[in-house]
PDB file of C-alpha atoms in Angstrom:
ATOM      1  CA  MET A  21     215.577  34.281 160.286  1.00 39.00           C
ATOM      2  CA  TYR A  22     217.720  36.426 157.998  1.00 34.00           C
ATOM      3  CA  LYS A  23     215.796  35.350 154.910  1.00 35.00           C
ATOM      4  CA  GLU A  24     212.577  36.478 156.599  1.00 39.00           C
ATOM      5  CA  SER A  25     214.154  39.830 157.423  1.00 38.00           C
ATOM      6  CA  ILE A  26     215.219  40.350 153.844  1.00 34.00           C
ATOM      7  CA  LEU A  27     211.763  39.498 152.526  1.00 35.00           C
ATOM      8  CA  LYS A  28     210.197  41.852 155.047  1.00 37.00           C
ATOM      9  CA  ASN A  29     212.350  44.696 153.774  1.00 38.00           C
ATOM     10  CA  ALA A  30     212.065  43.856 150.073  1.00 37.00           C
ATOM     11  CA  LYS A  31     209.565  46.615 149.352  1.00 36.00           C
ATOM     12  CA  LYS A  32     211.773  49.167 151.079  1.00 38.00           C
ATOM     13  CA  ILE A  33     214.733  48.497 148.802  1.00 37.00           C
ATOM     14  CA  SER A  34     212.955  48.055 145.461  1.00 38.00           C
ATOM     15  CA  TYR A  35     214.012  51.569 144.461  1.00 37.00           C
ATOM     16  CA  TYR A  36     217.660  50.758 145.164  1.00 39.00           C
ATOM     17  CA  LEU A  37     217.457  47.505 143.208  1.00 36.00           C
ATOM     18  CA  LEU A  38     216.400  49.396 140.074  1.00 38.00           C
ATOM     19  CA  ILE A  39     219.183  51.936 140.499  1.00 38.00           C
ATOM     20  CA  VAL A  40     221.796  49.211 141.000  1.00 38.00           C
ATOM     21  CA  LEU A  41     220.570  47.201 138.014  1.00 41.00           C
ATOM     22  CA  LEU A  42     220.709  50.177 135.682  1.00 43.00           C
ATOM     23  CA  ALA A  43     224.039  51.338 137.107  1.00 42.00           C
ATOM     24  CA  VAL A  44     225.592  47.951 136.392  1.00 39.00           C
ATOM     25  CA  VAL A  45     224.017  47.732 132.956  1.00 40.00           C
ATOM     26  CA  MET A  46     225.220  51.159 131.925  1.00 41.00           C
ATOM     27  CA  SER A  47     228.724  50.924 133.394  1.00 37.00           C
ATOM     28  CA  ALA A  48     231.203  51.714 130.636  1.00 35.00           C
ATOM     29  CA  CYS A  49     233.931  49.908 132.509  1.00 32.00           C
ATOM     30  CA  SER A  50     232.018  46.657 132.945  1.00 33.00           C
ATOM     31  CA  PRO A  51     229.667  46.111 129.999  1.00 34.00           C
ATOM     32  CA  VAL A  52     227.168  43.288 130.366  1.00 34.00           C
ATOM     33  CA  SER A  53     226.576  40.655 127.737  1.00 35.00           C
ATOM     34  CA  SER A  54     223.315  41.236 125.906  1.00 40.00           C
ATOM     35  CA  VAL A  55     221.397  40.384 122.769  1.00 42.00           C
ATOM     36  CA  HIS A  56     222.466  43.681 121.280  1.00 49.00           C
ATOM     37  CA  GLU A  57     225.323  45.851 122.470  1.00 54.00           C
ATOM     38  CA  THR A  58     226.560  48.757 120.410  1.00 54.00           C
ATOM     39  CA  LYS A  59     230.239  48.619 119.574  1.00 54.00           C
ATOM     40  CA  ASP A  60     230.756  52.380 119.603  1.00 56.00           C
ATOM     41  CA  ASP A  61     232.225  53.952 122.729  1.00 68.00           C
ATOM     42  CA  LYS A  62     230.516  57.302 122.222  1.00 88.00           C
ATOM     43  CA  SER A  63     228.509  58.272 125.286  1.00 89.00           C
ATOM     44  CA  MET A  64     225.323  60.208 124.683  1.00 95.00           C
ATOM     45  CA  THR A  65     225.089  63.857 125.756  1.00 96.00           C
ATOM     46  CA  LEU A  66     222.060  66.051 126.377  1.00 97.00           C
ATOM     47  CA  ASP A  67     222.799  67.825 123.081  1.00 97.00           C
ATOM     48  CA  ASP A  68     222.554  64.442 121.354  1.00 97.00           C
ATOM     49  CA  VAL A  69     219.204  63.862 123.063  1.00 98.00           C
ATOM     50  CA  ARG A  70     217.970  67.237 121.812  1.00 98.00           C
ATOM     51  CA  LYS A  71     218.929  66.323 118.237  1.00 97.00           C
ATOM     52  CA  LEU A  72     217.170  62.969 118.515  1.00 97.00           C
ATOM     53  CA  SER A  73     214.131  64.678 120.023  1.00 98.00           C
ATOM     54  CA  ALA A  74     213.915  67.059 117.051  1.00 97.00           C
ATOM     55  CA  LYS A  75     213.195  64.072 114.776  1.00 96.00           C
ATOM     56  CA  GLY A  76     209.883  63.506 116.555  1.00 97.00           C
ATOM     57  CA  GLU A  77     207.905  60.602 115.118  1.00 94.00           C
ATOM     58  CA  ASP A  78     210.521  60.245 112.371  1.00 95.00           C
ATOM     59  CA  LEU A  79     213.058  58.975 114.929  1.00 95.00           C
ATOM     60  CA  LEU A  80     214.398  55.581 113.832  1.00 93.00           C
ATOM     61  CA  PHE A  81     216.151  52.908 115.842  1.00 90.00           C
ATOM     62  CA  GLU A  82     219.144  53.219 113.519  1.00 89.00           C
ATOM     63  CA  ASP A  83     219.528  56.881 114.560  1.00 93.00           C
ATOM     64  CA  LEU A  84     220.901  55.547 117.858  1.00 92.00           C
ATOM     65  CA  SER A  85     223.505  53.260 116.293  1.00 87.00           C
ATOM     66  CA  GLY A  86     226.415  55.612 117.022  1.00 88.00           C
ATOM     67  CA  TYR A  87     225.962  55.490 120.780  1.00 94.00           C
ATOM     68  CA  ARG A  88     226.928  52.896 123.330  1.00 92.00           C
ATOM     69  CA  GLY A  89     223.906  51.143 124.797  1.00 91.00           C
ATOM     70  CA  TYR A  90     222.775  47.873 126.313  1.00 90.00           C
ATOM     71  CA  ASN A  91     219.772  45.694 125.633  1.00 91.00           C
ATOM     72  CA  LEU A  92     217.678  44.586 128.622  1.00 88.00           C
ATOM     73  CA  SER A  93     215.167  42.601 126.574  1.00 85.00           C
ATOM     74  CA  SER A  94     215.119  38.801 126.579  1.00 84.00           C
ATOM     75  CA  ASP A  95     213.034  38.850 123.379  1.00 85.00           C
ATOM     76  CA  LEU A  96     215.170  38.343 120.285  1.00 81.00           C
ATOM     77  CA  ASN A  97     212.637  40.279 118.204  1.00 84.00           C
ATOM     78  CA  SER A  98     212.611  43.472 120.246  1.00 88.00           C
ATOM     79  CA  TYR A  99     214.992  45.761 122.087  1.00 89.00           C
ATOM     80  CA  ILE A 100     214.863  47.659 125.355  1.00 92.00           C
ATOM     81  CA  MET A 101     217.997  49.722 124.917  1.00 92.00           C
ATOM     82  CA  VAL A 102     219.457  51.736 127.787  1.00 93.00           C
ATOM     83  CA  TYR A 103     221.814  54.605 126.947  1.00 94.00           C
ATOM     84  CA  TYR A 104     223.679  56.514 129.644  1.00 93.00           C
ATOM     85  CA  VAL A 105     223.400  60.280 129.091  1.00 95.00           C
ATOM     86  CA  LYS A 106     226.142  62.448 130.570  1.00 94.00           C
ATOM     87  CA  GLY A 107     224.860  64.622 133.378  1.00 94.00           C
ATOM     88  CA  GLY A 108     222.931  61.990 135.311  1.00 93.00           C
ATOM     89  CA  TYR A 109     220.259  60.859 132.849  1.00 95.00           C
ATOM     90  CA  ARG A 110     219.413  57.731 130.864  1.00 94.00           C
ATOM     91  CA  LEU A 111     217.518  57.229 127.603  1.00 96.00           C
ATOM     92  CA  ILE A 112     215.460  54.028 127.409  1.00 95.00           C
ATOM     93  CA  VAL A 113     214.337  53.103 123.901  1.00 95.00           C
ATOM     94  CA  TYR A 114     211.777  50.393 123.135  1.00 94.00           C
ATOM     95  CA  SER A 115     211.911  49.201 119.543  1.00 91.00           C
ATOM     96  CA  LYS A 116     211.882  46.324 117.099  1.00 87.00           C
ATOM     97  CA  PRO A 117     214.846  45.930 114.724  1.00 78.00           C
ATOM     98  CA  ASP A 118     214.807  48.237 111.683  1.00 76.00           C
ATOM     99  CA  SER A 119     211.739  50.043 112.914  1.00 83.00           C
ATOM    100  CA  LYS A 120     210.558  53.198 114.616  1.00 91.00           C
ATOM    101  CA  PRO A 121     210.771  53.097 118.427  1.00 94.00           C
ATOM    102  CA  SER A 122     207.515  52.686 120.303  1.00 95.00           C
ATOM    103  CA  ARG A 123     208.964  54.740 123.178  1.00 94.00           C
ATOM    104  CA  ALA A 124     212.081  56.831 123.805  1.00 96.00           C
ATOM    105  CA  ASP A 125     212.036  57.843 127.465  1.00 96.00           C
ATOM    106  CA  LEU A 126     214.481  60.277 129.062  1.00 97.00           C
ATOM    107  CA  GLU A 127     214.799  59.821 132.841  1.00 95.00           C
ATOM    108  CA  SER A 128     217.007  60.942 135.700  1.00 93.00           C
ATOM    109  CA  VAL A 129     219.184  58.067 136.909  1.00 89.00           C
ATOM    110  CA  TRP A 130     217.999  58.851 140.443  1.00 87.00           C
ATOM    111  CA  GLU A 131     214.333  58.236 139.719  1.00 83.00           C
ATOM    112  CA  SER A 132     212.439  55.001 139.247  1.00 74.00           C
ATOM    113  CA  GLY A 133     211.504  53.686 135.809  1.00 73.00           C
ATOM    114  CA  GLY A 134     208.588  55.348 134.031  1.00 78.00           C
ATOM    115  CA  SER A 135     209.255  58.749 135.597  1.00 84.00           C
ATOM    116  CA  GLY A 136     210.519  60.491 132.474  1.00 94.00           C
ATOM    117  CA  ILE A 137     209.244  61.814 129.139  1.00 97.00           C
ATOM    118  CA  ASP A 138     209.068  60.459 125.603  1.00 97.00           C
ATOM    119  CA  ILE A 139     211.512  62.762 123.813  1.00 98.00           C
ATOM    120  CA  ARG A 140     209.609  62.436 120.532  1.00 97.00           C
ATOM    121  CA  TYR A 141     206.653  64.359 121.931  1.00 97.00           C
ATOM    122  CA  LYS A 142     207.803  66.302 125.014  1.00 97.00           C
ATOM    123  CA  ASP A 143     210.138  69.267 125.562  1.00 97.00           C
ATOM    124  CA  VAL A 144     213.563  67.949 126.606  1.00 97.00           C
ATOM    125  CA  ASP A 145     214.804  71.266 128.025  1.00 97.00           C
ATOM    126  CA  ALA A 146     211.654  71.721 130.096  1.00 97.00           C
ATOM    127  CA  PHE A 147     212.145  68.240 131.551  1.00 97.00           C
ATOM    128  CA  ILE A 148     215.790  68.973 132.404  1.00 96.00           C
ATOM    129  CA  ARG A 149     214.817  72.233 134.137  1.00 96.00           C
ATOM    130  CA  ASP A 150     212.144  70.467 136.178  1.00 95.00           C
ATOM    131  CA  ASN A 151     214.318  67.428 136.908  1.00 93.00           C
ATOM    132  CA  PRO A 152     217.913  68.533 137.538  1.00 93.00           C
ATOM    133  CA  SER A 153     220.271  65.589 137.869  1.00 93.00           C
ATOM    134  CA  GLN A 154     223.938  64.735 138.227  1.00 92.00           C
ATOM    135  CA  ASP A 155     226.357  61.910 137.548  1.00 92.00           C
ATOM    136  CA  ALA A 156     226.883  59.376 140.316  1.00 89.00           C
ATOM    137  CA  ILE A 157     229.965  59.728 142.493  1.00 91.00           C
ATOM    138  CA  THR A 158     232.624  57.238 141.429  1.00 91.00           C
ATOM    139  CA  GLU A 159     234.306  54.767 143.767  1.00 90.00           C
ATOM    140  CA  GLU A 160     237.523  56.809 143.645  1.00 94.00           C
ATOM    141  CA  GLN A 161     235.650  60.009 144.509  1.00 95.00           C
ATOM    142  CA  ALA A 162     233.853  58.231 147.358  1.00 94.00           C
ATOM    143  CA  LEU A 163     237.166  57.073 148.826  1.00 95.00           C
ATOM    144  CA  ASP A 164     238.578  60.594 148.589  1.00 96.00           C
ATOM    145  CA  ILE A 165     235.501  62.126 150.264  1.00 96.00           C
ATOM    146  CA  ALA A 166     235.486  59.611 153.118  1.00 95.00           C
ATOM    147  CA  GLU A 167     239.240  59.686 153.733  1.00 96.00           C
ATOM    148  CA  LYS A 168     239.247  63.482 153.972  1.00 96.00           C
ATOM    149  CA  SER A 169     236.206  63.461 156.265  1.00 94.00           C
ATOM    150  CA  LEU A 170     237.358  60.620 158.527  1.00 94.00           C
ATOM    151  CA  LYS A 171     241.105  61.279 158.220  1.00 94.00           C
ATOM    152  CA  MET A 172     241.951  57.610 157.751  1.00 93.00           C
ATOM    153  CA  GLU A 173     242.970  55.348 154.873  1.00 94.00           C
ATOM    154  CA  LEU A 174     240.067  53.283 153.508  1.00 93.00           C
ATOM    155  CA  GLU A 175     239.372  50.652 150.868  1.00 90.00           C
ATOM    156  CA  ALA A 176     236.215  49.746 148.964  1.00 86.00           C
ATOM    157  CA  VAL A 177     234.144  46.691 149.846  1.00 78.00           C
ATOM    158  CA  SER A 178     233.727  45.640 146.233  1.00 58.00           C
ATOM    159  CA  TRP A 179     231.301  42.774 146.843  1.00 48.00           C
ATOM    160  CA  TYR A 180     228.459  44.915 148.119  1.00 49.00           C
ATOM    161  CA  ILE A 181     226.489  47.977 147.022  1.00 45.00           C
ATOM    162  CA  LEU A 182     223.546  49.131 149.117  1.00 43.00           C
ATOM    163  CA  GLY A 183     220.321  47.601 147.830  1.00 44.00           C
ATOM    164  CA  GLU A 184     221.925  44.651 146.063  1.00 46.00           C
ATOM    165  CA  SER A 185     220.094  41.374 146.648  1.00 46.00           C
ATOM    166  CA  PHE A 186     221.932  38.339 148.013  1.00 44.00           C
ATOM    167  CA  GLU A 187     221.541  35.627 150.642  1.00 48.00           C
ATOM    168  CA  PRO A 188     223.948  36.409 153.502  1.00 45.00           C
ATOM    169  CA  ILE A 189     225.309  33.826 155.897  1.00 47.00           C
ATOM    170  CA  GLY A 190     227.408  34.061 159.039  1.00 48.00           C
ATOM    171  CA  LYS A 191     228.914  37.471 159.714  1.00 50.00           C
ATOM    172  CA  ASP A 192     227.726  38.613 156.273  1.00 50.00           C
ATOM    173  CA  ALA A 193     224.165  38.316 157.558  1.00 53.00           C
ATOM    174  CA  ILE A 194     224.797  40.668 160.483  1.00 53.00           C
ATOM    175  CA  PHE A 195     226.169  43.397 158.230  1.00 53.00           C
ATOM    176  CA  ALA A 196     223.469  42.923 155.575  1.00 53.00           C
ATOM    177  CA  ARG A 197     220.741  43.059 158.219  1.00 56.00           C
ATOM    178  CA  ALA A 198     222.157  46.367 159.436  1.00 59.00           C
ATOM    179  CA  LEU A 199     221.989  47.776 155.906  1.00 56.00           C
ATOM    180  CA  LEU A 200     218.410  46.625 155.403  1.00 55.00           C
ATOM    181  CA  ASP A 201     217.289  47.982 158.761  1.00 59.00           C
ATOM    182  CA  SER A 202     218.821  51.364 157.955  1.00 58.00           C
ATOM    183  CA  THR A 203     217.065  52.104 154.664  1.00 52.00           C
ATOM    184  CA  ASP A 204     215.103  54.868 156.397  1.00 54.00           C
ATOM    185  CA  ALA A 205     218.391  56.562 157.314  1.00 64.00           C
ATOM    186  CA  ILE A 206     220.106  55.912 153.974  1.00 71.00           C
ATOM    187  CA  ASP A 207     217.876  56.959 151.095  1.00 73.00           C
ATOM    188  CA  GLU A 208     220.349  56.566 148.236  1.00 78.00           C
ATOM    189  CA  PRO A 209     222.663  53.906 146.765  1.00 79.00           C
ATOM    190  CA  CYS A 210     226.112  53.946 148.355  1.00 81.00           C
ATOM    191  CA  TRP A 211     229.686  52.823 148.049  1.00 85.00           C
ATOM    192  CA  VAL A 212     230.607  50.725 151.099  1.00 85.00           C
ATOM    193  CA  LEU A 213     234.099  51.174 152.575  1.00 88.00           C
ATOM    194  CA  ARG A 214     236.199  49.912 155.481  1.00 86.00           C
ATOM    195  CA  VAL A 215     239.540  50.738 157.094  1.00 89.00           C
ATOM    196  CA  LYS A 216     242.322  49.640 154.754  1.00 88.00           C
ATOM    197  CA  GLU A 217     243.903  46.225 155.378  1.00 84.00           C
ATOM    198  CA  THR A 218     241.432  45.437 158.155  1.00 77.00           C
ATOM    199  CA  PRO A 219     240.447  41.737 158.307  1.00 73.00           C
ATOM    200  CA  GLU A 220     237.002  41.253 156.799  1.00 65.00           C
ATOM    201  CA  TRP A 221     234.138  41.852 159.247  1.00 61.00           C
ATOM    202  CA  GLU A 222     236.480  43.441 161.769  1.00 66.00           C
ATOM    203  CA  GLY A 223     236.857  47.140 162.472  1.00 67.00           C
ATOM    204  CA  SER A 224     234.577  49.909 161.250  1.00 79.00           C
ATOM    205  CA  TYR A 225     232.525  50.136 158.054  1.00 82.00           C
ATOM    206  CA  TYR A 226     231.498  53.318 156.259  1.00 88.00           C
ATOM    207  CA  ALA A 227     229.417  54.282 153.232  1.00 87.00           C
ATOM    208  CA  VAL A 228     229.337  57.258 150.868  1.00 90.00           C
ATOM    209  CA  GLY A 229     226.133  58.257 149.094  1.00 87.00           C
ATOM    210  CA  LYS A 230     226.490  58.076 145.324  1.00 88.00           C
ATOM    211  CA  LYS A 231     224.279  61.134 144.885  1.00 88.00           C
ATOM    212  CA  SER A 232     224.843  63.337 147.936  1.00 89.00           C
ATOM    213  CA  GLY A 233     228.398  62.419 148.905  1.00 92.00           C
ATOM    214  CA  LYS A 234     227.246  62.041 152.526  1.00 91.00           C
ATOM    215  CA  VAL A 235     229.397  59.809 154.714  1.00 92.00           C
ATOM    216  CA  TYR A 236     227.586  57.175 156.777  1.00 88.00           C
ATOM    217  CA  THR A 237     229.038  55.146 159.654  1.00 86.00           C
ATOM    218  CA  CYS A 238     227.967  51.687 160.797  1.00 79.00           C
ATOM    219  CA  VAL A 239     227.901  51.575 164.603  1.00 74.00           C
ATOM    220  CA  GLU A 240     226.779  49.099 167.239  1.00 71.00           C
ATOM    221  CA  GLU A 241     224.028  50.245 169.595  1.00 72.00           C
ATOM    222  CA  ASN A 242     222.600  47.941 172.246  1.00 73.00           C
ATOM    223  CA  GLY A 243     223.955  44.911 170.432  1.00 66.00           C
ATOM    224  CA  LYS A 244     222.529  45.990 167.053  1.00 68.00           C
ATOM    225  CA  PHE A 245     224.384  47.418 164.046  1.00 68.00           C
ATOM    226  CA  LEU A 246     222.929  50.641 162.609  1.00 73.00           C
ATOM    227  CA  TRP A 247     223.971  53.158 159.959  1.00 72.00           C
ATOM    228  CA  HIS A 248     224.092  56.876 160.779  1.00 77.00           C
ATOM    229  CA  ASN A 249     224.986  60.007 158.836  1.00 79.00           C
ATOM    230  CA  GLN A 250     228.525  61.019 159.809  1.00 72.00           C
TER     231      GLN A 250
END
């Protein structure tokens, strides 16, 4: 029954799945293993993107070697490099080794893939003006926001981020079903929290939007768990 519910809601959470995947891939604290991972710890800034954009069609893959990025490609002969850009953006570069990129797309981290511009041909500043963005709220910031709002001590539920795909069983299934059924109420990826030192699946659960900072509460109504904006 729960598997059918998850499949039924799959289309509704596809946006969140992309956000979660890219968030994990670009996390500086938890780098993923990949075919190619840059060894430099320098994060890209919007000024760096402007300089790369100025190269136009002369932009080379090696021009990106000073920045930390991760390869999403399973093809050993090509790269799909993702670079986090401070301010809530990402640069996705498609290229073969020692060659000119075929694409260099700047996107907001809050939008789905393919929603940005190729910086070699389009105006970066115009895109930023039309697509203002921001960095995601960190787990520590989420805890601080929720604790001040709810006036209670909380802890993060590290095993789950809204939109992440898994096969729940037992009490896990009840909580996961509530998250899936509430995607109309929660339109952004969240940190999930609970009252500190509460036994798992007992007590109240909360969530903080990674973009808005809104606090959501999971409540039981007529025998069904639902998420609501605090």
